[in-house]
Structures are given as C-alpha cells and as structure tokens.
PDB file of C-alpha atoms in Angstrom:
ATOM      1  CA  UNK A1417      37.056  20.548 -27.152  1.00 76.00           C
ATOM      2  CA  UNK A1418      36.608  20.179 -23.592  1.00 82.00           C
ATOM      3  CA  UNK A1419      36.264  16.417 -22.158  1.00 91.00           C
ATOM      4  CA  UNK A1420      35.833  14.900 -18.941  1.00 96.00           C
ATOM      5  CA  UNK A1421      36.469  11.271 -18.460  1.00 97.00           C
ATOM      6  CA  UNK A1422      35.676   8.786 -15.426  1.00 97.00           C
ATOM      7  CA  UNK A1423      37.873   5.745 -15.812  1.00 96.00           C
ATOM      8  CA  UNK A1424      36.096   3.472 -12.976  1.00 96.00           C
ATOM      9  CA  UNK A1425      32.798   1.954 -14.660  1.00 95.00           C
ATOM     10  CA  UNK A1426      32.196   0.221 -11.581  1.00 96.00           C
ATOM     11  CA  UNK A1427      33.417   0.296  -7.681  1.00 97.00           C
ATOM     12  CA  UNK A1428      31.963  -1.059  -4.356  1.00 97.00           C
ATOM     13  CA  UNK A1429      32.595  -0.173  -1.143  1.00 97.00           C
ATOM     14  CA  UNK A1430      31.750  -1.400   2.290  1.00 98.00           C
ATOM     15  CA  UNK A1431      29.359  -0.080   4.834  1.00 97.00           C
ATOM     16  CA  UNK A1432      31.046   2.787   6.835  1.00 97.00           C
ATOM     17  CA  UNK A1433      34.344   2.667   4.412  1.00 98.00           C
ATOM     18  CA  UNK A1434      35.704   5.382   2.563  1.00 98.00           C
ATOM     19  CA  UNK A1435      35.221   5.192  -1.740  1.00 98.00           C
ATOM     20  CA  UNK A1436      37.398   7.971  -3.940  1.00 98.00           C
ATOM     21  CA  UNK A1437      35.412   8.230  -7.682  1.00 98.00           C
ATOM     22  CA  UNK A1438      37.950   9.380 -10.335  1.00 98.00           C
ATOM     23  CA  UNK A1439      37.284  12.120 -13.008  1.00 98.00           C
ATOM     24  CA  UNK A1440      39.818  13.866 -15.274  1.00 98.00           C
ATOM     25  CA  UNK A1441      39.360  16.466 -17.580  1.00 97.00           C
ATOM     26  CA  UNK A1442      40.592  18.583 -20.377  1.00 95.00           C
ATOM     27  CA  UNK A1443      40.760  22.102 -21.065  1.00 91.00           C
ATOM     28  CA  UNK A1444      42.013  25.258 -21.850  1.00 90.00           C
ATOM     29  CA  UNK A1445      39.945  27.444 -20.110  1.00 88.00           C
ATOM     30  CA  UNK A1446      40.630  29.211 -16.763  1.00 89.00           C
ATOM     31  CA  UNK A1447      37.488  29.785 -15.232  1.00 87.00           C
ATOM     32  CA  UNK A1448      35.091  27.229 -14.950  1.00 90.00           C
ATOM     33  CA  UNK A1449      33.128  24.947 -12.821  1.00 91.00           C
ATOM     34  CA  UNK A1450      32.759  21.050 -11.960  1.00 95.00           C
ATOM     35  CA  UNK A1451      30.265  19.313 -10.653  1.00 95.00           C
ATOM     36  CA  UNK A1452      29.799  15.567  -8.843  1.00 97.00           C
ATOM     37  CA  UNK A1453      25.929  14.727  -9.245  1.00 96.00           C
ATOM     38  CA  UNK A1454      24.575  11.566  -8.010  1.00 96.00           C
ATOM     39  CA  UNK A1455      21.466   9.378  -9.851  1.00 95.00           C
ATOM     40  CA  UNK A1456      19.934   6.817  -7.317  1.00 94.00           C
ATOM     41  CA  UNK A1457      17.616   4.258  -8.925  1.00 90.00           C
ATOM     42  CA  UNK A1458      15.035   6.612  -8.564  1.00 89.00           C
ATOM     43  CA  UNK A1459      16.651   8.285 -11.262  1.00 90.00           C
ATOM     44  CA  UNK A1460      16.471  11.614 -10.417  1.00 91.00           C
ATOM     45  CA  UNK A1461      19.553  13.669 -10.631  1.00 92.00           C
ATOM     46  CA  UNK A1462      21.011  15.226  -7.953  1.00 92.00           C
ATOM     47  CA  UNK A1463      24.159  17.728  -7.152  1.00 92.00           C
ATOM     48  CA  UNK A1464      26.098  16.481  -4.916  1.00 95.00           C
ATOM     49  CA  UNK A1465      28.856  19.062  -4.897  1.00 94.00           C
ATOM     50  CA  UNK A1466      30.407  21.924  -6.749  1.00 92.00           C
ATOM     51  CA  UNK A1467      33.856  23.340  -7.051  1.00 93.00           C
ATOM     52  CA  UNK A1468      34.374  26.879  -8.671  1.00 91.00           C
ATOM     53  CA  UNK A1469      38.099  26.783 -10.476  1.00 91.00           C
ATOM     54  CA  UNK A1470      39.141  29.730  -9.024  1.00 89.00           C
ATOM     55  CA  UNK A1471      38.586  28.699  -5.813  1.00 88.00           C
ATOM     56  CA  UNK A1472      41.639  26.815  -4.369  1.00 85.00           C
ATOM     57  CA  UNK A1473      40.090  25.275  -1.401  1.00 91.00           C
ATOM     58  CA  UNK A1474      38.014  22.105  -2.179  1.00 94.00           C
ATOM     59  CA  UNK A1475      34.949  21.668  -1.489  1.00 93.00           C
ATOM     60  CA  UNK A1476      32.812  19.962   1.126  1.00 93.00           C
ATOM     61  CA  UNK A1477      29.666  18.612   2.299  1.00 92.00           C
ATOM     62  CA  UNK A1478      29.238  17.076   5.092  1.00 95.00           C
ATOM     63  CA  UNK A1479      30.366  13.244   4.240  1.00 97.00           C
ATOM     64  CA  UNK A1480      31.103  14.340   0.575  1.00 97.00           C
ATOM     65  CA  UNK A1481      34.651  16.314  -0.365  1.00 97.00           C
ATOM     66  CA  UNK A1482      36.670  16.953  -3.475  1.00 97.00           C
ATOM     67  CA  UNK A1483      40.255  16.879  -4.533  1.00 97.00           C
ATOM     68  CA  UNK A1484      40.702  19.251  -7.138  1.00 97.00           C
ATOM     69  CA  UNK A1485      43.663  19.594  -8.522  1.00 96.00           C
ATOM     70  CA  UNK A1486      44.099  22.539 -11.079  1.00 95.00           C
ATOM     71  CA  UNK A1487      47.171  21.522 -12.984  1.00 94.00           C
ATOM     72  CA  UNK A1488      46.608  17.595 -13.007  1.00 96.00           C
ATOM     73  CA  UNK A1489      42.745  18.435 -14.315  1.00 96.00           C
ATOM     74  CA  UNK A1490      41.641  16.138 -11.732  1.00 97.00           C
ATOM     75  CA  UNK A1491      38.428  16.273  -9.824  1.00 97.00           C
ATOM     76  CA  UNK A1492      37.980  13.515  -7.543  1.00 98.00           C
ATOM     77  CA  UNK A1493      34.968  12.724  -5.004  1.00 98.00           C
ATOM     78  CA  UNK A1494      35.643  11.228  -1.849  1.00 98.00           C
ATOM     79  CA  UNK A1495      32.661   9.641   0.044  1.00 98.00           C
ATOM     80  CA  UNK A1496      33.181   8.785   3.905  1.00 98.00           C
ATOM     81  CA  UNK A1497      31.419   6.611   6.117  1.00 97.00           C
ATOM     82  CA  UNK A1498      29.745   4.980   2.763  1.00 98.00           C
ATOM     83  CA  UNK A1499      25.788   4.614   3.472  1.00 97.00           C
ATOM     84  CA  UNK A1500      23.343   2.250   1.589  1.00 97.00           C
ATOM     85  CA  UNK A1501      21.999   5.259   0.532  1.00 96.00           C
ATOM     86  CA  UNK A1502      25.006   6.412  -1.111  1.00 97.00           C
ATOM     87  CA  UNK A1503      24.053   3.620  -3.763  1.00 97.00           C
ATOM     88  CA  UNK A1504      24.107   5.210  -7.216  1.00 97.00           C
ATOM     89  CA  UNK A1505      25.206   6.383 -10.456  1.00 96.00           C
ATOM     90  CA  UNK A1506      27.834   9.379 -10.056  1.00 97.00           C
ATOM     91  CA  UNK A1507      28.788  11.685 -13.051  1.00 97.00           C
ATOM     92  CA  UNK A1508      31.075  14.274 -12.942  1.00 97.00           C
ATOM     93  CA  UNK A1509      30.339  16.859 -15.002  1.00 95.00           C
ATOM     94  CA  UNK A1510      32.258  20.347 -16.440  1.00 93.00           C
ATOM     95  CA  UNK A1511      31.151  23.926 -17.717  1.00 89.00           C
ATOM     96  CA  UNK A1512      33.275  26.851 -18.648  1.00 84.00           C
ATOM     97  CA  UNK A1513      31.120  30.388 -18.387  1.00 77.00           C
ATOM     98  CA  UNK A1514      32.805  31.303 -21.401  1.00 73.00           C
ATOM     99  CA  UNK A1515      29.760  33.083 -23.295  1.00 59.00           C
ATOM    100  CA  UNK A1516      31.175  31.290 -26.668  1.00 61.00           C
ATOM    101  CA  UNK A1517      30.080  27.726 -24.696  1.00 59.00           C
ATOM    102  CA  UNK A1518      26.463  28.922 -23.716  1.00 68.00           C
ATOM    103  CA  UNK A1519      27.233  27.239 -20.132  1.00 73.00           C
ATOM    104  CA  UNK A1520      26.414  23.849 -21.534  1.00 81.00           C
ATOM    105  CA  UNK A1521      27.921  21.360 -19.318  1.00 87.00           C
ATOM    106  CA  UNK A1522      30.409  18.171 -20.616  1.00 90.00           C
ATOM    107  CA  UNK A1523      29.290  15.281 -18.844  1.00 93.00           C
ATOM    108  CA  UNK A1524      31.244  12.177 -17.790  1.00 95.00           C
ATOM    109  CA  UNK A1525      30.114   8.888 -18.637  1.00 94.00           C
ATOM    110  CA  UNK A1526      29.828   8.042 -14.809  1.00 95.00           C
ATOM    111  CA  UNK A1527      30.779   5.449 -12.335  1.00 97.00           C
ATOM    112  CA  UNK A1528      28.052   3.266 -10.685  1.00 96.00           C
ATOM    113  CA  UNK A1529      28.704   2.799  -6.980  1.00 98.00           C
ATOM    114  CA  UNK A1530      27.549  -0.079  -5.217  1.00 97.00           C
ATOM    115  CA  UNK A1531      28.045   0.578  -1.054  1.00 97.00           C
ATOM    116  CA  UNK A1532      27.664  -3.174   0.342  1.00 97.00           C
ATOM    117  CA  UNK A1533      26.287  -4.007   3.740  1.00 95.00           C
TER     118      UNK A1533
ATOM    119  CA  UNK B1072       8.325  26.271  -5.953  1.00 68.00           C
ATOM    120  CA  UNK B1073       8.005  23.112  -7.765  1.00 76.00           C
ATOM    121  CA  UNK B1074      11.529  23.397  -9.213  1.00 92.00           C
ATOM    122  CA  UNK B1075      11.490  21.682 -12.954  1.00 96.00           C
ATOM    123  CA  UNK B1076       8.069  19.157 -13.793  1.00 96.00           C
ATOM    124  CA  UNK B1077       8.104  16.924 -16.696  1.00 97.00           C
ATOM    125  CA  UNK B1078       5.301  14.798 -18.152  1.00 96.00           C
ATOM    126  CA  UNK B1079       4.342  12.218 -18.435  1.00 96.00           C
ATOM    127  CA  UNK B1080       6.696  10.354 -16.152  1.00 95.00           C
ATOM    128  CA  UNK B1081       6.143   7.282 -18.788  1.00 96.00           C
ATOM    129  CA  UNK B1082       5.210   6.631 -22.432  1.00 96.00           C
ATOM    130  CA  UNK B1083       5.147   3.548 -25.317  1.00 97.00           C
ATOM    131  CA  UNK B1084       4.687   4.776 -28.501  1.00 97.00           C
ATOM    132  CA  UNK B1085       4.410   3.200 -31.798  1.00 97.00           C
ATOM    133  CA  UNK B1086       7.410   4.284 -34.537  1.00 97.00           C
ATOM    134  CA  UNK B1087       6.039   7.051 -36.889  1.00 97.00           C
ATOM    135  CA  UNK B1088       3.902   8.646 -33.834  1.00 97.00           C
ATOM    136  CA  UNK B1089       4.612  12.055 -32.601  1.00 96.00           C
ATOM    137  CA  UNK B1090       4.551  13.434 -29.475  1.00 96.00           C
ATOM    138  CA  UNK B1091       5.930  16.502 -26.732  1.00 97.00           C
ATOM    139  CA  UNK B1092       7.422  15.841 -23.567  1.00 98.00           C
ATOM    140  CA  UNK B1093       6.720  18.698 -21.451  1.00 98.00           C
ATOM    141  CA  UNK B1094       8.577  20.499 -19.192  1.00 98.00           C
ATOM    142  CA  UNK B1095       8.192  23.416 -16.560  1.00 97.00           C
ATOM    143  CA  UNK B1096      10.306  25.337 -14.460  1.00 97.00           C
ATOM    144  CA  UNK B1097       9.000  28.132 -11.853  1.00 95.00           C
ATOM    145  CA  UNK B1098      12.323  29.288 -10.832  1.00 92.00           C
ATOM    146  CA  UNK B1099      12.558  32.021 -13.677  1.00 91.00           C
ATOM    147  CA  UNK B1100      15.535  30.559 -14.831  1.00 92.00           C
ATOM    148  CA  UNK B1101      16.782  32.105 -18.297  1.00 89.00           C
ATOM    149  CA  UNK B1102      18.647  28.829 -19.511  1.00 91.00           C
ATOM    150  CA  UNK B1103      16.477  25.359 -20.170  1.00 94.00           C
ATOM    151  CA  UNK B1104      17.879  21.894 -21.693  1.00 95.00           C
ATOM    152  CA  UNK B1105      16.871  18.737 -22.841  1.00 96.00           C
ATOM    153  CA  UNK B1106      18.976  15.821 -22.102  1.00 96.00           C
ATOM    154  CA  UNK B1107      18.612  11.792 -23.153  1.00 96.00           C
ATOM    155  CA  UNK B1108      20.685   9.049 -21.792  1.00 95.00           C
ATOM    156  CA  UNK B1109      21.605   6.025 -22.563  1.00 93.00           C
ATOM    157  CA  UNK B1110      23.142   2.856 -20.987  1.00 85.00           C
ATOM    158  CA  UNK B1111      27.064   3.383 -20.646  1.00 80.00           C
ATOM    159  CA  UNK B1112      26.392   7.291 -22.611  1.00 80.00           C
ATOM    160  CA  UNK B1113      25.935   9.411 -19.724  1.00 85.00           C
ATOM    161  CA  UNK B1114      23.596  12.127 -20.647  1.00 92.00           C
ATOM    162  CA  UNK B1115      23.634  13.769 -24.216  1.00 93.00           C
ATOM    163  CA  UNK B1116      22.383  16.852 -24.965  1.00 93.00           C
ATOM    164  CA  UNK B1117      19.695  17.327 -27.446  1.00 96.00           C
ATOM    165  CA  UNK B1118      18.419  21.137 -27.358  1.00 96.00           C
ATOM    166  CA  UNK B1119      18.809  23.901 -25.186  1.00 94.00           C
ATOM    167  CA  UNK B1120      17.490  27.160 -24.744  1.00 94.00           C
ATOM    168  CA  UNK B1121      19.104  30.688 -23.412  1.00 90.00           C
ATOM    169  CA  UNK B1122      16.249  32.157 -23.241  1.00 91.00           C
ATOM    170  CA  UNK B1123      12.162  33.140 -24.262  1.00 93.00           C
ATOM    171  CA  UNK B1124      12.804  32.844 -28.021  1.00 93.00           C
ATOM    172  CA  UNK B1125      16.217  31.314 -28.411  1.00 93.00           C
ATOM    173  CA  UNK B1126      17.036  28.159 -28.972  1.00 94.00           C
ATOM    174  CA  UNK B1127      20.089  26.034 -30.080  1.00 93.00           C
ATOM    175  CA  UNK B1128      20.802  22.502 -30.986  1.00 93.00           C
ATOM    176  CA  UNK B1129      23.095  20.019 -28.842  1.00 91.00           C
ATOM    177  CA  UNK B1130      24.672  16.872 -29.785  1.00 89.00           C
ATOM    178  CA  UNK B1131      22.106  14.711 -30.743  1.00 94.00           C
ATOM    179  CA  UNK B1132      18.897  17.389 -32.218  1.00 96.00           C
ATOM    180  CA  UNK B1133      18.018  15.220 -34.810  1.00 96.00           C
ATOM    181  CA  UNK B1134      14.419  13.977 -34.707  1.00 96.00           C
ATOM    182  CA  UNK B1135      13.841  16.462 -32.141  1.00 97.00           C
ATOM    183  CA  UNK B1136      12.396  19.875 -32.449  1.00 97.00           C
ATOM    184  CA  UNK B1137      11.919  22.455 -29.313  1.00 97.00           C
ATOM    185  CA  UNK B1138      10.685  26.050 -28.936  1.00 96.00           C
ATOM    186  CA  UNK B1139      10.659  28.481 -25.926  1.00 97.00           C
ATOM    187  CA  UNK B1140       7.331  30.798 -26.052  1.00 96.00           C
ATOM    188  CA  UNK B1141       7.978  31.495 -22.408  1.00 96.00           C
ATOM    189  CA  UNK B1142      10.504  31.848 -20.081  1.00 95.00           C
ATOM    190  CA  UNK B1143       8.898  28.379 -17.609  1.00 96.00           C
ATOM    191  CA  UNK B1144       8.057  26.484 -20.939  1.00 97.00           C
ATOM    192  CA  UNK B1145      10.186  24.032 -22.955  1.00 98.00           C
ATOM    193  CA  UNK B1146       8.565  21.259 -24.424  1.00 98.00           C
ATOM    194  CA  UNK B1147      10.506  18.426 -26.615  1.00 98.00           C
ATOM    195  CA  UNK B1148       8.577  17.218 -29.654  1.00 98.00           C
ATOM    196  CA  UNK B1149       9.309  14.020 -31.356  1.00 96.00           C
ATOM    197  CA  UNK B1150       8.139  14.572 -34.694  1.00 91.00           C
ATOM    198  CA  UNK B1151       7.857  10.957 -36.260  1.00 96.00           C
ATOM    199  CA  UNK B1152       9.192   8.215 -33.053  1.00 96.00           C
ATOM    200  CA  UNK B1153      11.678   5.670 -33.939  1.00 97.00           C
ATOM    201  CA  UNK B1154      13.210   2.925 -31.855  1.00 97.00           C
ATOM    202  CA  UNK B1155      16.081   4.530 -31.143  1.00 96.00           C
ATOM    203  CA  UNK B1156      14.840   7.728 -29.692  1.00 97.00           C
ATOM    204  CA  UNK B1157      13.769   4.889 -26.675  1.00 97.00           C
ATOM    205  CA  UNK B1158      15.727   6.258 -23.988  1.00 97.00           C
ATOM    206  CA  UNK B1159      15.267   8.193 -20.866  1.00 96.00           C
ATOM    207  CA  UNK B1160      14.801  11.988 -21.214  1.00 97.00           C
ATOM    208  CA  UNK B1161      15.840  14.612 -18.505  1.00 97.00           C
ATOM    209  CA  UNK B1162      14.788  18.508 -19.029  1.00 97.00           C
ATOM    210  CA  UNK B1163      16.962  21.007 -16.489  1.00 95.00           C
ATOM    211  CA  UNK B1164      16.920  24.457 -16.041  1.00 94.00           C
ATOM    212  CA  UNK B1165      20.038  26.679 -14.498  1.00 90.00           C
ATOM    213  CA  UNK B1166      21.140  30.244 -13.650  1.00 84.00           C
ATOM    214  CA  UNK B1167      24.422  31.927 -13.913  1.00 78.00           C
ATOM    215  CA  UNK B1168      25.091  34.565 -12.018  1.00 74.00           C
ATOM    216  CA  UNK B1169      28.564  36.253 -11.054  1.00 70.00           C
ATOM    217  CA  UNK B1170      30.312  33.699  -9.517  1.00 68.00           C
ATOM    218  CA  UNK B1171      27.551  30.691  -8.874  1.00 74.00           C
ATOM    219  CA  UNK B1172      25.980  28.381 -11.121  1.00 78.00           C
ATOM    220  CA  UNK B1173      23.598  25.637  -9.911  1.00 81.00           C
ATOM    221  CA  UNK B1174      21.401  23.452 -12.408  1.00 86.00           C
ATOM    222  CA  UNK B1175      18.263  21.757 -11.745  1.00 91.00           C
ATOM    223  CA  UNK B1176      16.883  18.246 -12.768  1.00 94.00           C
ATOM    224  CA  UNK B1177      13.027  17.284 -13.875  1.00 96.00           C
ATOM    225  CA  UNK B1178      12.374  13.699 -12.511  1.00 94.00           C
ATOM    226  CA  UNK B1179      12.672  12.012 -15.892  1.00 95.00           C
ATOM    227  CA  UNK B1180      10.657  10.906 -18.637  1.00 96.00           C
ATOM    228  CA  UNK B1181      11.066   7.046 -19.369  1.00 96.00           C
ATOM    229  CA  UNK B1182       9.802   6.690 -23.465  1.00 97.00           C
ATOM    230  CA  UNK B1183       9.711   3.707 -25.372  1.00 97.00           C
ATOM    231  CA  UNK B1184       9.166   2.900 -28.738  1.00 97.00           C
ATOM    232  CA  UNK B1185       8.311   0.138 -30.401  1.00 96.00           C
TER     233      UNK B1185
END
C-alpha cells in the first residue's frame, strides 16, 4: 500500500529565511503524481505545487520549489523568502493514475509551519 | 465558476440527528470526494464518487452514506450523528486528463456533535 509520511510535526522559520518541509513516500508504481497543498487558518485547502513523476525537472512557483527525488521517494518543499502569509498547515499528498487506485490521493499527516516576524 | 460550494459552513447537532452536508461543483468534473480531518490525522477519506451513479467507500464510510444523481451533486448524509463524527469535513472534486491532474477544495464544513 502506498504511504507518504512527513516526519516534522512542527517547524518555524524567520521572516525572509528559507524553510525545507520533508515528505517521503512509498511505492511501487511508476507513474504518479505528488502534491504540496497548504491550509491557512482559514482552512481552506490550497495547491501549492505539483510534480508529475515522469517529469525529471522539479517543479516551481515563484517562491515555492520541490526536490524530488525518484529513487530516494522523497518530495521535499522548499519555501524562500518565508512571508507571514506563508503561515500554515502543509500536507503532502500522493496519487498513482493507476485505474485499479481510482486516483484517490494518500495524504500526509502534515507539518504546521509557523514563519515568525 | 464557483469552483466546489459546501453548506452550511457550520453545524451543532444533537447525537441520533441526521443530516446532509451538501456539496456542488460547476466545473463538470467526473470524480467527487468527501474528506474529514482530524487533529494530528490529516484528511481521511470517507466516500468518493467516479462519476453520475458510482460511488465507492474510503477509509472511514461508516456512518456515512453518499449518492451521485448528477454529475455537480454530492451530498454526505449522516444518518444517526455521534460525537465522534465531530470533525471538519472537506468535499473536492478533480479531473484527470492525459498527463495533468489538479483537485479542488470546498471551503469546509465545521460539524459538531454533542
């Protein structure tokens, strides 16, 4: 069964520093997906960024990036110039397009990010 | 578009009532889910739905019962509440196609029981 695991409950990062968020998974697909969405207070869910597995560049936008590493099953989320705004829950989250799977997606238990002033 | 609505955005409810959570999506979007979380359980899925007539249970279905008359519909019913369906309750809806897949949040639906 597929997993996906993020092993930092908690971080905090300074105004304008740079925070990495940790997420491993397992698997023995090929093809699949992975996902970093962020959950203010507000609650409301929101995709941060996706990485296709097939796709050996990581991913970026704008102030977020991955490091994906195939082999390792590691999917990482860097966050640059931290913002107050960047304040929030983060999960990490998996989903093979296998039809067998029905595209449901594994989710991480997440890491709550505090970005201090 | 409106994306994916949910109602109410709040609700107390005494244990043994019943209720449905609705949710909408205008995207056309074949595949619907409901989702609860908990403190320090990320989200758990509870139903989902691959389309107009076809739906499946998650990890956690029990107590729960959906349907999917329509392809913008799923509503979550809560046939008889109990404390420990208190929790906060997410529908999304997603698309696959080719090579992209992108999945879409409601705002939430805080329930408590008592």
């Amino acid at each position: 069964a597929q997993t996906v695991t993020q092993s930092q409950p908690e971080m905090s990062v300074q105004e304008a520093e740079t925070v990495t968020l940790s997420c491993t998974y397992d698997t023995s697909e090929n093809n699949y997906y992975l996902f970093w969405y962020k959950q203010p207070p507000s609650r409301q869910m929101i995709l941060v960024i996706r990485q296709e597995a097939y796709k050996q560049q990581n991913a970026t936008e704008n102030r977020f990036s991955v490091n994906f590493q195939k082999a390792a099953k590691s999917f990482s989320l860097k966050i640059s110039d931290s913002q107050l705004g960047d304040t929030a829950m983060y999960f990490c989250a998996f989903m093979s397009p296998n039809a067998g799977n029905n595209r449901k997606l594994i989710w991480g238990l997440g890491t709550s990010l505090a970005v201090n002033p | 578009n409106a994306g994916v609505t949910q109602t109410p955005k709040f609700q107390v409810l005494k244990t043994g009532q019943s209720m449905t959570l609705q949710c909408a999506q205008d995207m056309n979007h074949e595949y619907m889910s409901w989702y609860r979380q908990d403190p320090g359980m990320g989200l758990r899925l509870i139903h989902y739905s691959v389309g107009a007539g076809i739906t499946d249970q998650g990890e956690v279905p029990n107590g729960y019962n959906v349907s999917r008359s329509t392809t913008e519909d799923f509503p979550l019913r809560l046939l008889s509440a109990a404390p420990s369906q208190t929790s906060v309750y997410f529908c999304a809806s997603s698309y696959w196609r080719e090579a992209t897949y992108e999945q879409y949040f409601g705002p939430g639906t805080r329930l408590t029981v008592t």
